[in-house]
Tab-separated table of C-alpha atoms in Angstrom:
chain	number	residue	atom	x	y	z
A	123	MET	CA	92.159	114.370	124.675
A	124	SER	CA	93.187	110.869	123.721
A	125	ILE	CA	91.930	108.569	121.044
A	126	SER	CA	91.273	105.051	122.205
A	127	ALA	CA	92.949	102.429	120.093
A	128	PRO	CA	90.770	99.513	119.070
A	129	SER	CA	91.373	96.211	120.771
A	130	ARG	CA	93.412	94.053	118.445
A	131	PRO	CA	94.249	90.368	118.634
A	132	TRP	CA	97.735	89.500	119.811
A	133	TYR	CA	98.748	88.183	116.401
A	134	CYS	CA	98.092	91.504	114.616
A	135	ARG	CA	101.004	93.933	114.796
A	136	ASP	CA	99.780	97.469	115.395
A	137	ASP	CA	102.119	99.133	112.905
A	138	VAL	CA	101.117	96.770	110.099
A	139	VAL	CA	97.399	97.187	110.788
A	140	ASP	CA	97.756	100.982	110.919
A	141	GLU	CA	99.616	100.987	107.601
A	142	TYR	CA	96.932	98.868	105.958
A	143	LYS	CA	94.238	101.159	107.367
A	144	GLN	CA	95.984	104.159	105.871
A	145	THR	CA	96.368	102.426	102.497
A	146	LEU	CA	92.761	101.259	102.398
A	147	ALA	CA	91.455	104.693	103.433
A	148	GLU	CA	93.600	106.713	101.006
A	149	ASP	CA	93.478	104.546	97.914
A	150	GLY	CA	89.921	103.328	98.236
A	151	GLU	CA	91.315	99.938	97.245
A	152	GLN	CA	88.828	97.166	97.636
A	153	LEU	CA	89.789	94.317	99.923
A	154	PRO	CA	89.063	91.569	97.355
A	155	MET	CA	91.767	92.905	95.014
A	156	ILE	CA	94.410	93.022	97.749
A	157	LYS	CA	93.377	89.571	98.958
A	158	THR	CA	93.558	88.184	95.438
A	159	LEU	CA	97.035	89.583	94.875
A	160	LYS	CA	98.257	88.188	98.194
A	161	ILE	CA	96.827	84.753	97.420
A	162	ILE	CA	98.383	84.707	93.941
A	163	ARG	CA	101.753	85.744	95.383
A	164	ALA	CA	101.555	83.034	98.053
A	165	ILE	CA	100.673	80.366	95.493
A	166	ILE	CA	103.536	81.332	93.188
A	167	VAL	CA	106.090	81.377	96.005
A	168	ASN	CA	104.861	78.071	97.452
A	169	VAL	CA	104.954	76.363	94.058
A	170	GLY	CA	108.506	77.644	93.567
A	171	LEU	CA	109.596	76.455	97.006
A	172	PHE	CA	108.079	73.002	96.533
A	173	ALA	CA	109.555	72.717	93.026
A	174	GLY	CA	113.016	73.551	94.391
A	175	TRP	CA	112.509	71.070	97.214
A	176	LEU	CA	111.535	68.248	94.861
A	177	TYR	CA	114.286	69.120	92.386
A	178	ALA	CA	116.908	68.970	95.136
A	179	LEU	CA	115.608	65.548	96.142
A	180	TYR	CA	115.577	64.452	92.493
A	181	LEU	CA	119.244	65.418	92.137
A	182	GLY	CA	120.094	63.098	95.008
A	183	GLY	CA	120.435	65.444	97.943
A	184	ASP	CA	120.179	64.170	101.506
A	185	PRO	CA	116.413	63.828	102.087
A	186	THR	CA	116.610	64.512	105.821
A	187	ILE	CA	118.508	67.777	105.576
A	188	ILE	CA	116.655	69.021	102.515
A	189	THR	CA	113.236	68.151	103.934
A	190	VAL	CA	113.893	69.766	107.313
A	191	PHE	CA	115.254	72.897	105.659
A	192	ALA	CA	112.433	73.050	103.094
A	193	LEU	CA	109.718	72.569	105.718
A	194	ALA	CA	111.285	75.290	107.863
A	195	VAL	CA	111.373	77.740	104.943
A	196	VAL	CA	107.826	76.924	103.787
A	197	GLY	CA	106.511	77.147	107.355
A	198	ALA	CA	108.241	80.454	108.038
A	199	TYR	CA	107.059	81.980	104.764
A	200	ASN	CA	103.474	80.865	105.227
A	201	GLY	CA	103.510	82.057	108.835
A	202	LEU	CA	104.578	85.519	107.701
A	203	GLU	CA	101.954	85.507	104.949
A	204	LEU	CA	99.249	84.476	107.408
A	205	GLY	CA	100.241	87.220	109.844
A	206	ASP	CA	100.208	89.801	107.062
A	207	TYR	CA	96.827	88.584	105.809
A	208	LEU	CA	95.315	88.689	109.302
A	209	ALA	CA	96.611	92.253	109.779
A	210	LEU	CA	94.923	93.232	106.504
A	211	VAL	CA	91.624	91.712	107.600
A	212	GLN	CA	91.892	93.445	110.999
A	213	ALA	CA	92.510	96.810	109.314
A	214	TYR	CA	89.545	96.301	107.007
A	215	ASN	CA	87.306	95.399	109.954
A	216	GLU	CA	88.442	98.487	111.871
A	217	ILE	CA	87.712	100.743	108.894
A	218	GLN	CA	84.252	99.201	108.552
A	219	THR	CA	83.593	99.670	112.279
A	220	GLU	CA	84.741	103.291	112.168
A	221	ALA	CA	82.537	103.954	109.139
A	222	ASN	CA	79.538	102.412	110.880
A	223	ASP	CA	80.208	104.442	114.048
A	224	GLN	CA	80.350	107.665	112.023
A	225	ASP	CA	77.063	106.838	110.298
A	226	ASP	CA	75.232	106.435	113.613
């Protein structure tokens, strides 16, 4: 007997979604708290990255190299954060769907 895995979007890694599902199911953690913590972390990191970027420009660094490097780092970080956030939302939706299926 096999359990059918839910259809997930291509941008949601299965192992990350499964881990979030396990965490949400075991801890009973509410999604708004996890979302809030992720947003606060992203804001703090982005402010730090932009502050470092502007400080390096203020000190007289080469604007082309610093800007390309800074944009690459900010883009990569925010891409990872977005992927992680979307995996969390997917896990939450799957838990809600499973709960609704069990109620029926």
